[in-house]
Short mmCIF file of C-alpha atoms and ligand atoms in Angstrom, two decimals:
data_model
loop_
_atom_site.label_atom_id
_atom_site.label_comp_id
_atom_site.label_asym_id
_atom_site.label_seq_id
_atom_site.Cartn_x
_atom_site.Cartn_y
_atom_site.Cartn_z
CA MET A 1 52.96 -76.62 -92.73
CA ALA A 2 53.22 -75.22 -89.18
CA ILE A 3 50.67 -72.84 -87.71
CA ASP A 4 52.14 -70.41 -85.27
CA PRO A 5 49.56 -67.81 -84.31
CA GLY A 6 51.88 -66.33 -81.72
CA GLU A 7 54.71 -65.58 -84.09
CA ALA A 8 54.20 -62.28 -85.88
CA VAL A 9 56.38 -61.09 -88.74
CA ALA A 10 57.76 -57.71 -87.73
CA ILE A 11 56.93 -55.85 -90.91
CA ASP A 12 56.17 -52.24 -91.75
CA ALA A 13 54.31 -50.84 -94.76
CA ALA A 14 57.47 -50.48 -96.88
CA GLY A 15 58.58 -54.01 -96.00
CA LEU A 16 55.19 -55.40 -96.94
CA ARG A 17 55.22 -53.60 -100.31
CA THR A 18 58.67 -55.04 -101.04
CA ARG A 19 57.49 -58.51 -100.06
CA VAL A 20 54.52 -58.32 -102.46
CA ARG A 21 56.69 -56.98 -105.29
CA GLU A 22 59.24 -59.75 -104.82
CA PHE A 23 56.43 -62.29 -104.79
CA VAL A 24 55.02 -60.91 -108.05
CA GLU A 25 58.48 -61.04 -109.65
CA GLU A 26 58.78 -64.71 -108.76
CA ASN A 27 55.16 -65.54 -109.63
CA ASP A 28 54.23 -63.67 -112.78
CA PRO A 29 50.44 -63.16 -112.66
CA THR A 30 50.28 -62.61 -116.40
CA THR A 31 51.66 -66.04 -117.27
CA MET A 32 50.88 -68.23 -114.27
CA PRO A 33 47.56 -70.13 -114.13
CA ARG A 34 45.17 -68.18 -111.90
CA ILE A 35 44.64 -70.90 -109.32
CA ASP A 36 48.37 -71.60 -108.99
CA PHE A 37 48.97 -67.90 -108.45
CA LEU A 38 46.30 -67.71 -105.72
CA ARG A 39 47.62 -70.84 -103.97
CA ALA A 40 51.16 -69.45 -104.02
CA ARG A 41 49.89 -66.12 -102.67
CA PHE A 42 48.18 -67.94 -99.80
CA ASP A 43 51.30 -69.96 -99.03
CA ALA A 44 53.39 -66.77 -98.98
CA GLY A 45 51.16 -65.32 -96.23
CA LEU A 46 49.82 -62.62 -98.55
CA ALA A 47 46.18 -63.76 -98.66
CA TRP A 48 44.76 -62.17 -95.48
CA VAL A 49 47.74 -60.70 -93.69
CA HIS A 50 46.12 -60.67 -90.23
CA PHE A 51 45.67 -64.47 -90.28
CA PRO A 52 48.33 -66.64 -88.60
CA ILE A 53 51.48 -67.75 -90.34
CA GLY A 54 50.82 -71.02 -92.15
CA LEU A 55 47.19 -70.07 -92.78
CA GLY A 56 47.59 -67.45 -95.49
CA GLY A 57 48.71 -64.62 -93.22
CA LEU A 58 51.62 -62.96 -91.51
CA ALA A 59 49.93 -62.25 -88.16
CA ALA A 60 50.27 -58.61 -89.22
CA PRO A 61 47.75 -55.84 -88.39
CA ARG A 62 44.48 -56.19 -90.30
CA SER A 63 44.83 -52.61 -91.58
CA MET A 64 47.85 -53.68 -93.68
CA GLN A 65 45.57 -55.69 -95.97
CA GLU A 66 44.88 -52.49 -97.92
CA ILE A 67 48.56 -52.25 -98.86
CA VAL A 68 48.59 -55.82 -100.14
CA ALA A 69 45.36 -55.33 -102.09
CA ALA A 70 46.67 -52.16 -103.75
CA GLU A 71 49.99 -53.78 -104.71
CA PHE A 72 48.37 -56.86 -106.25
CA ALA A 73 45.84 -54.72 -108.13
CA ALA A 74 48.65 -52.52 -109.50
CA ALA A 75 50.47 -55.67 -110.70
CA GLY A 76 47.33 -56.79 -112.58
CA ALA A 77 47.07 -59.92 -110.42
CA PRO A 78 43.88 -62.01 -110.47
CA ASP A 79 41.70 -61.84 -107.36
CA ASN A 80 39.77 -64.64 -105.66
CA ASN A 81 36.39 -63.34 -106.85
CA PRO A 82 35.17 -62.18 -103.43
CA ARG A 83 31.57 -61.70 -104.56
CA ARG A 84 31.35 -65.40 -105.30
CA ILE A 85 32.98 -66.57 -102.07
CA GLY A 86 31.72 -63.88 -99.69
CA ILE A 87 30.15 -66.35 -97.25
CA GLY A 88 33.40 -68.29 -97.03
CA LEU A 89 35.59 -65.23 -96.59
CA GLY A 90 33.33 -63.18 -94.35
CA MET A 91 31.68 -65.84 -92.22
CA ALA A 92 33.08 -69.38 -92.46
CA ALA A 93 36.76 -68.39 -92.32
CA PRO A 94 36.68 -66.30 -89.12
CA THR A 95 34.56 -69.00 -87.44
CA ILE A 96 36.90 -71.84 -88.46
CA LEU A 97 39.90 -69.77 -87.41
CA ARG A 98 38.43 -69.07 -83.97
CA HIS A 99 36.82 -72.41 -83.14
CA GLY A 100 38.50 -74.94 -85.44
CA THR A 101 41.20 -77.48 -84.67
CA ASP A 102 44.55 -77.06 -86.44
CA GLU A 103 43.56 -79.93 -88.71
CA GLN A 104 40.30 -78.20 -89.70
CA ARG A 105 42.05 -74.88 -90.29
CA LEU A 106 44.67 -76.50 -92.52
CA ARG A 107 42.09 -78.52 -94.44
CA TYR A 108 39.57 -75.75 -95.10
CA LEU A 109 41.08 -72.26 -95.14
CA ARG A 110 43.30 -72.52 -98.22
CA PRO A 111 40.69 -73.78 -100.75
CA LEU A 112 38.19 -71.39 -99.14
CA TRP A 113 40.42 -68.39 -99.79
CA THR A 114 41.46 -69.40 -103.31
CA GLY A 115 37.79 -69.97 -104.19
CA GLU A 116 38.29 -73.64 -105.03
CA GLU A 117 35.61 -74.37 -102.44
CA VAL A 118 32.56 -72.10 -102.30
CA TRP A 119 30.77 -72.04 -98.92
CA CYS A 120 27.12 -71.48 -98.06
CA GLN A 121 25.35 -70.90 -94.75
CA LEU A 122 22.80 -73.49 -93.62
CA PHE A 123 21.35 -71.57 -90.67
CA SER A 124 17.78 -70.31 -91.40
CA GLU A 125 14.81 -72.68 -91.44
CA PRO A 126 11.15 -72.23 -92.28
CA GLY A 127 10.42 -71.95 -88.53
CA ALA A 128 13.66 -70.29 -87.41
CA GLY A 129 15.06 -67.08 -88.88
CA SER A 130 15.34 -64.27 -86.36
CA ASP A 131 14.85 -66.85 -83.64
CA LEU A 132 17.73 -68.94 -84.95
CA ALA A 133 18.14 -70.81 -81.67
CA GLY A 134 14.71 -72.33 -82.29
CA LEU A 135 15.96 -74.35 -85.25
CA ALA A 136 14.74 -77.92 -85.64
CA THR A 137 17.23 -79.67 -87.96
CA ARG A 138 18.33 -82.71 -85.96
CA ALA A 139 21.76 -84.30 -85.77
CA ILE A 140 21.96 -87.66 -84.02
CA ARG A 141 25.27 -89.31 -83.23
CA ASP A 142 26.05 -92.67 -84.81
CA GLY A 143 29.56 -93.77 -83.80
CA ASP A 144 32.11 -91.47 -85.45
CA GLU A 145 29.43 -89.85 -87.56
CA TRP A 146 26.30 -87.72 -87.17
CA ILE A 147 23.08 -88.30 -89.10
CA VAL A 148 21.35 -85.06 -90.02
CA ASN A 149 17.72 -84.53 -91.02
CA GLY A 150 15.91 -81.25 -91.60
CA GLN A 151 15.22 -78.34 -93.93
CA LYS A 152 17.07 -75.09 -94.37
CA VAL A 153 15.87 -72.09 -96.36
CA TRP A 154 17.09 -68.85 -97.98
CA THR A 155 20.50 -70.48 -98.48
CA SER A 156 22.42 -68.09 -100.73
CA MET A 157 24.74 -69.73 -103.26
CA ALA A 158 23.93 -73.30 -102.10
CA HIS A 159 23.71 -74.27 -105.79
CA GLU A 160 27.37 -73.30 -106.25
CA ALA A 161 28.69 -74.48 -102.89
CA GLN A 162 30.96 -77.41 -102.09
CA ARG A 163 30.87 -76.81 -98.32
CA ALA A 164 28.47 -75.37 -95.75
CA ILE A 165 28.48 -74.02 -92.24
CA LEU A 166 25.58 -75.79 -90.56
CA VAL A 167 23.86 -75.42 -87.19
CA THR A 168 21.81 -78.37 -85.91
CA ARG A 169 19.93 -79.43 -82.80
CA THR A 170 21.70 -82.27 -81.05
CA ASP A 171 19.80 -82.15 -77.75
CA PRO A 172 16.09 -81.23 -77.66
CA ASN A 173 15.89 -81.82 -73.90
CA VAL A 174 17.77 -78.73 -72.75
CA PRO A 175 17.00 -74.99 -73.11
CA LYS A 176 17.14 -74.19 -76.80
CA HIS A 177 20.45 -72.28 -76.90
CA GLN A 178 22.24 -75.15 -75.16
CA GLY A 179 21.17 -77.96 -77.49
CA LEU A 180 22.88 -76.82 -80.70
CA THR A 181 26.00 -78.14 -82.45
CA TYR A 182 27.87 -76.60 -85.39
CA PHE A 183 29.24 -78.58 -88.36
CA LEU A 184 31.26 -78.03 -91.53
CA ALA A 185 29.14 -79.96 -94.01
CA ASP A 186 29.89 -81.42 -97.43
CA MET A 187 27.27 -80.20 -99.93
CA ALA A 188 28.05 -83.19 -102.19
CA ALA A 189 27.17 -85.72 -99.46
CA PRO A 190 24.31 -88.12 -100.25
CA GLY A 191 21.00 -86.75 -98.93
CA VAL A 192 21.70 -83.04 -99.60
CA GLN A 193 19.13 -81.66 -102.02
CA VAL A 194 19.24 -78.05 -103.25
CA ARG A 195 16.18 -76.42 -104.84
CA PRO A 196 16.06 -72.88 -106.24
CA LEU A 197 13.91 -70.11 -104.74
CA ARG A 198 13.16 -67.36 -107.24
CA GLN A 199 13.48 -63.80 -106.00
CA ILE A 200 11.86 -60.46 -106.81
CA THR A 201 14.77 -59.70 -109.19
CA GLY A 202 13.76 -62.68 -111.36
CA GLU A 203 16.81 -64.74 -110.53
CA ALA A 204 17.40 -67.41 -107.89
CA GLU A 205 20.37 -66.43 -105.77
CA PHE A 206 19.12 -68.46 -102.84
CA ASN A 207 17.65 -71.91 -102.27
CA GLU A 208 15.89 -74.28 -99.95
CA VAL A 209 18.08 -77.19 -98.86
CA PHE A 210 16.71 -80.53 -97.72
CA LEU A 211 18.89 -82.76 -95.56
CA THR A 212 17.84 -86.42 -95.47
CA ASP A 213 19.98 -88.84 -93.47
CA VAL A 214 23.08 -86.84 -94.33
CA ARG A 215 26.15 -88.34 -92.68
CA ILE A 216 28.75 -85.93 -91.30
CA PRO A 217 32.01 -87.22 -89.77
CA ASP A 218 32.53 -86.13 -86.18
CA GLY A 219 35.83 -84.64 -87.37
CA ASP A 220 33.78 -81.99 -89.19
CA ARG A 221 32.14 -80.80 -85.97
CA LEU A 222 33.23 -77.23 -85.19
CA GLY A 223 33.44 -76.68 -81.44
CA ASP A 224 32.03 -78.89 -78.71
CA VAL A 225 28.76 -80.78 -78.80
CA GLY A 226 26.15 -78.35 -77.41
CA ASP A 227 28.34 -75.30 -78.03
CA GLY A 228 26.83 -74.46 -81.44
CA TRP A 229 25.16 -71.25 -80.27
CA ARG A 230 28.47 -69.75 -79.12
CA VAL A 231 30.19 -70.80 -82.36
CA ALA A 232 27.29 -69.40 -84.41
CA GLN A 233 27.65 -66.04 -82.63
CA THR A 234 31.13 -65.70 -84.16
CA THR A 235 29.61 -66.29 -87.60
CA LEU A 236 26.73 -63.83 -87.07
CA MET A 237 28.92 -61.03 -85.70
CA ASN A 238 31.26 -61.43 -88.65
CA GLU A 239 28.34 -61.65 -91.10
CA ARG A 240 27.08 -58.21 -90.10
CA VAL A 241 30.50 -56.69 -90.59
CA ALA A 242 30.96 -58.58 -93.89
CA ILE A 243 27.67 -57.17 -95.24
CA GLY A 244 27.78 -53.67 -93.79
CA GLY A 245 31.40 -52.97 -92.89
CA GLY A 246 34.67 -52.66 -94.72
CA VAL A 247 36.70 -49.68 -95.79
CA GLN A 248 35.89 -48.20 -99.16
CA PRO A 249 37.20 -45.17 -100.99
CA ARG A 250 35.05 -42.02 -100.95
CA GLU A 251 32.17 -42.21 -103.46
CA ALA A 252 32.45 -45.98 -103.82
CA GLY A 253 29.41 -48.24 -103.84
CA ILE A 254 25.86 -47.11 -104.56
CA ILE A 255 26.57 -43.40 -103.94
CA GLY A 256 29.36 -43.59 -106.57
CA ILE A 257 26.88 -44.91 -109.13
CA LEU A 258 24.50 -42.03 -108.34
CA THR A 259 27.08 -39.27 -108.50
CA GLU A 260 28.33 -40.61 -111.83
CA THR A 261 24.78 -40.57 -113.22
CA TRP A 262 24.31 -37.02 -111.93
CA ARG A 263 27.55 -35.82 -113.56
CA ASP A 264 26.94 -37.64 -116.85
CA MET A 265 23.32 -36.60 -117.31
CA PRO A 266 22.84 -32.84 -116.87
CA GLU A 267 19.35 -33.12 -118.40
CA ILE A 268 17.99 -34.93 -115.32
CA ARG A 269 19.03 -32.28 -112.82
CA THR A 270 16.42 -30.62 -110.61
CA HIS A 271 16.81 -28.80 -107.28
CA ALA A 272 14.84 -31.51 -105.48
CA LEU A 273 17.05 -34.31 -106.86
CA HIS A 274 20.18 -32.28 -106.09
CA ASP A 275 19.06 -31.87 -102.49
CA ALA A 276 18.29 -35.60 -102.16
CA LEU A 277 21.63 -36.54 -103.72
CA LEU A 278 23.57 -34.28 -101.33
CA GLN A 279 21.78 -35.73 -98.33
CA GLY A 280 22.54 -39.23 -99.60
CA TRP A 281 26.18 -38.30 -100.17
CA VAL A 282 26.57 -37.00 -96.62
CA ALA A 283 24.91 -40.14 -95.17
CA ALA A 284 27.13 -42.41 -97.29
CA GLU A 285 30.26 -40.53 -96.25
CA ALA A 286 29.28 -40.72 -92.56
CA ALA A 287 28.73 -44.48 -92.99
CA ARG A 288 32.11 -44.82 -94.71
CA LEU A 289 33.91 -43.03 -91.86
CA ALA A 290 32.06 -45.14 -89.30
CA GLY A 291 33.21 -48.22 -91.27
CA ILE A 292 36.83 -47.08 -90.94
CA ARG A 293 36.37 -46.69 -87.18
CA LEU A 294 34.84 -50.16 -86.96
CA THR A 295 37.77 -51.66 -88.86
CA GLN A 296 40.16 -50.00 -86.42
CA GLN A 297 38.20 -51.53 -83.52
CA LEU A 298 38.36 -54.88 -85.27
CA ALA A 299 42.13 -54.65 -85.36
CA ALA A 300 41.94 -55.06 -81.60
CA GLY A 301 39.85 -58.25 -81.67
CA GLN A 302 36.66 -59.94 -82.79
CA PRO A 303 33.67 -57.91 -84.03
CA GLY A 304 31.16 -57.10 -81.32
CA PRO A 305 27.55 -55.89 -81.39
CA GLU A 306 28.68 -52.55 -82.89
CA GLY A 307 28.80 -54.27 -86.30
CA SER A 308 24.99 -54.34 -86.21
CA ALA A 309 24.89 -50.56 -86.68
CA SER A 310 26.95 -50.74 -89.88
CA LYS A 311 24.66 -53.44 -91.24
CA ILE A 312 21.51 -51.38 -90.51
CA VAL A 313 22.99 -48.26 -92.12
CA PHE A 314 24.16 -50.24 -95.15
CA ALA A 315 20.65 -51.66 -95.67
CA ARG A 316 19.02 -48.25 -95.28
CA LEU A 317 21.43 -46.56 -97.68
CA MET A 318 21.06 -49.31 -100.30
CA GLN A 319 17.28 -48.99 -100.21
CA GLN A 320 17.16 -45.17 -100.14
CA LEU A 321 19.81 -44.59 -102.76
CA SER A 322 18.70 -47.28 -105.19
CA GLY A 323 15.24 -45.66 -104.97
CA LEU A 324 16.76 -42.25 -105.67
CA GLU A 325 18.57 -43.71 -108.68
CA LEU A 326 15.25 -44.79 -110.20
CA GLU A 327 13.80 -41.36 -109.49
CA MET A 328 16.73 -39.72 -111.27
CA LEU A 329 16.31 -41.91 -114.34
CA GLY A 330 12.54 -41.47 -114.57
CA GLU A 331 10.76 -43.89 -116.90
CA ASP A 332 14.05 -45.40 -118.11
CA GLY A 333 14.80 -46.54 -114.57
CA LEU A 334 11.61 -48.57 -114.42
CA ARG A 335 12.61 -50.90 -117.25
CA HIS A 336 13.77 -54.18 -115.74
CA ASP A 337 16.32 -55.59 -118.13
CA ASP A 338 16.09 -59.31 -117.51
CA TRP A 339 13.23 -61.23 -115.97
CA THR A 340 14.31 -64.70 -117.03
CA MET A 341 14.84 -67.24 -114.28
CA ARG A 342 18.60 -67.23 -113.74
CA ARG A 343 20.96 -68.81 -111.22
CA SER A 344 23.31 -66.18 -109.79
CA ASP A 345 26.97 -67.14 -109.64
CA ALA A 346 27.74 -64.37 -107.13
CA VAL A 347 26.05 -62.10 -104.60
CA ASP A 348 26.39 -58.56 -105.91
CA PHE A 349 24.31 -55.69 -104.56
CA LEU A 350 25.60 -53.21 -107.14
CA ALA A 351 25.59 -55.31 -110.28
CA LYS A 352 23.45 -55.16 -113.38
CA SER A 353 20.83 -52.46 -113.84
CA PRO A 354 19.23 -49.70 -111.70
CA SER A 355 16.01 -51.72 -111.42
CA TYR A 356 18.01 -54.80 -110.33
CA ARG A 357 19.71 -52.76 -107.61
CA PHE A 358 16.36 -51.36 -106.47
CA LEU A 359 14.72 -54.78 -106.25
CA ARG A 360 17.76 -56.58 -104.76
CA SER A 361 18.10 -53.90 -102.06
CA LYS A 362 14.79 -55.03 -100.53
CA GLY A 363 16.54 -58.08 -99.10
CA THR A 364 19.34 -56.11 -97.44
CA SER A 365 17.22 -55.25 -94.38
CA ILE A 366 16.38 -58.97 -93.92
CA GLU A 367 19.55 -60.96 -94.73
CA GLY A 368 22.24 -61.25 -92.05
CA GLY A 369 19.72 -60.29 -89.35
CA THR A 370 16.69 -58.06 -89.91
CA SER A 371 16.98 -54.37 -89.07
CA GLU A 372 14.48 -54.86 -86.21
CA ILE A 373 16.59 -57.61 -84.65
CA LEU A 374 19.77 -55.57 -85.05
CA LYS A 375 18.07 -52.60 -83.36
CA ASN A 376 17.24 -54.93 -80.46
CA ILE A 377 20.92 -55.94 -80.27
CA ILE A 378 22.06 -52.32 -80.24
CA ALA A 379 19.44 -51.41 -77.64
CA GLU A 380 20.36 -54.26 -75.31
CA ARG A 381 24.06 -54.86 -75.86
CA VAL A 382 25.40 -51.46 -76.88
CA LEU A 383 23.05 -49.03 -75.09
CA GLY A 384 22.25 -51.31 -72.14
CA LEU A 385 18.46 -50.83 -72.36
CA PRO A 386 16.13 -53.38 -70.74
CA THR A 387 15.94 -56.70 -72.60
CA GLU A 388 12.99 -58.18 -74.48
CA LEU A 389 10.72 -60.56 -72.61
CA ARG A 390 12.41 -63.98 -72.82
CA VAL A 391 11.30 -67.50 -72.04
CA ASP A 392 12.43 -68.74 -68.62
CA LYS A 393 15.91 -70.28 -68.98
CA ASP A 394 14.96 -73.31 -66.90
CA VAL A 395 12.18 -74.40 -69.23
CA ALA A 396 13.36 -77.24 -71.48
CA TRP A 397 13.06 -76.47 -75.19
CA LYS A 398 10.88 -79.52 -75.85
CA ASP A 399 8.37 -78.21 -73.25
CA ILE A 400 7.91 -74.82 -74.90
CA PRO A 401 4.71 -74.67 -76.98
CA ARG A 402 5.63 -73.89 -80.64
C1 LIG B 1 18.65 -62.12 -99.75
C2 LIG B 1 18.69 -63.02 -98.56
C3 LIG B 1 19.71 -63.94 -98.42
C4 LIG B 1 19.73 -64.81 -97.32
N1 LIG B 1 20.75 -65.73 -97.24
C5 LIG B 1 20.75 -66.61 -96.21
C6 LIG B 1 21.75 -67.64 -96.15
O1 LIG B 1 22.61 -67.75 -97.03
N2 LIG B 1 21.71 -68.51 -95.13
C7 LIG B 1 20.77 -68.44 -94.13
O2 LIG B 1 20.83 -69.25 -93.21
N3 LIG B 1 19.80 -67.49 -94.16
C8 LIG B 1 19.77 -66.58 -95.17
N4 LIG B 1 18.78 -65.62 -95.24
C9 LIG B 1 17.72 -65.65 -94.23
C10 LIG B 1 17.74 -64.52 -93.23
O3 LIG B 1 18.79 -64.67 -92.31
C11 LIG B 1 16.36 -64.53 -92.54
O4 LIG B 1 15.40 -64.23 -93.52
C12 LIG B 1 16.29 -63.54 -91.41
O5 LIG B 1 17.08 -63.95 -90.33
C13 LIG B 1 14.84 -63.33 -90.92
O6 LIG B 1 14.24 -64.54 -90.63
P1 LIG B 1 12.79 -64.90 -91.21
O7 LIG B 1 12.81 -64.67 -92.69
O8 LIG B 1 12.42 -66.23 -90.71
O9 LIG B 1 11.80 -63.80 -90.61
P2 LIG B 1 11.18 -63.79 -89.14
O10 LIG B 1 12.25 -64.10 -88.15
O11 LIG B 1 9.96 -64.63 -89.13
O12 LIG B 1 10.78 -62.27 -88.98
C14 LIG B 1 9.60 -61.73 -89.57
C15 LIG B 1 9.50 -60.26 -89.16
O13 LIG B 1 9.35 -60.16 -87.72
C16 LIG B 1 10.37 -59.32 -87.19
N5 LIG B 1 10.79 -59.86 -85.88
C17 LIG B 1 11.07 -61.15 -85.58
N6 LIG B 1 11.43 -61.25 -84.28
C18 LIG B 1 11.42 -60.00 -83.77
C19 LIG B 1 11.73 -59.44 -82.48
N7 LIG B 1 12.15 -60.21 -81.47
N8 LIG B 1 11.62 -58.10 -82.33
C20 LIG B 1 11.21 -57.30 -83.35
N9 LIG B 1 10.89 -57.77 -84.59
C21 LIG B 1 11.01 -59.09 -84.80
C22 LIG B 1 11.51 -59.38 -88.19
O14 LIG B 1 12.33 -58.23 -88.11
C23 LIG B 1 10.77 -59.45 -89.51
O15 LIG B 1 10.38 -58.16 -89.93
C24 LIG B 1 18.72 -64.74 -96.33
C25 LIG B 1 17.69 -63.80 -96.47
C26 LIG B 1 17.66 -62.97 -97.57
C27 LIG B 1 16.54 -61.97 -97.68
#
């Protein structure tokens, strides 16, 4: 299959609708096995329309994805379960597309999009979260392979994942940002051990991952040796947009759950709750409109530091509004429905019960960059304020006391 990023299909909204309808006529979603349908949809360029031809797209404007989504939903077509494969779709895919070789793009993007391969993110370590560039997992070259040793932590969905995006230290003798290299790792490789970490919700959505003499072929290196920090920036910028961005209909998400509760339960209404709900509604609507603007900016290129603002606002709204939901429900809201140790099969901020949403929302201001770190990014890279005190660039990483 040829990849031709330069060749765009000249298509308007009506043409795209026709294309989807013709596809559905030829590939009946009600009779065709789900995975065959998804593979055929990818091959027809109707997966993510802004991706290049040959890689599930039509090189069409990103905004046209909404048309495709609406048409497939109306036809009752199965989706690719985005809550299960969010890390693949939102983070691994844009990074592979930007930094991968044609061979890597062809190998990885199709099973990623269809959900046949779930991806996880092996970035954070016990000693490196906000300061990701300080990570210690080592990769040492051995011929055509790399041998990796280290520990990662807070790895969402690692227990379900077949593949991982992984950042390692390949040179400890240069300033820390320059000694990193990025890999596409096989989670089934010998030496990868995944252990659950139980969360405040009761379940274990994330894990600690131990890497002991894990061998990774050099062909699964993404970007140049030593260029891992630059490659990881693509992932992080996209992560913030994946968590906080996206266009939703009015009253979707957490505010939709609250307004429904308010309408269905007249007995809970008080002036104070009404006031709080209206304020929440206005904040959610402002965030939604800002999300639309961000998506329009994205149409012109890669996400920049502006995505950090959406992520901060998303975290704040999730925490405020899930708290308001409990307040609305009174004692009933305090009952946590399920405290058994469970393994999540998806990351879903809105799922399950009000108490689940309240407890799960605590992590939203930490995952994908803490709100403090994102405020630093906005201060320095959007507003142009003076930067934090940083270690002298000329000091080698191995010489910095830790
Ligand atoms: C639900 C959830 C899912 C996650 N999933 C993944 C995953 O799949 N893969 C993965 O790699 N990681 C994942 N993480 C980890 C997440 O990225 C880190 O927790 C996060 O980057 C913070 O790192 P840390 O926990 O080491 O905290 P630290 O970096 O130690 O920070 C501790 C506190 O200090 C503050 N702080 C640190 N530095 C500064 C500074 N320069 N200025 C101001 N304040 C500062 C932080 O804001 C924070 O409040 C997940 C986390 C959560 C909660």
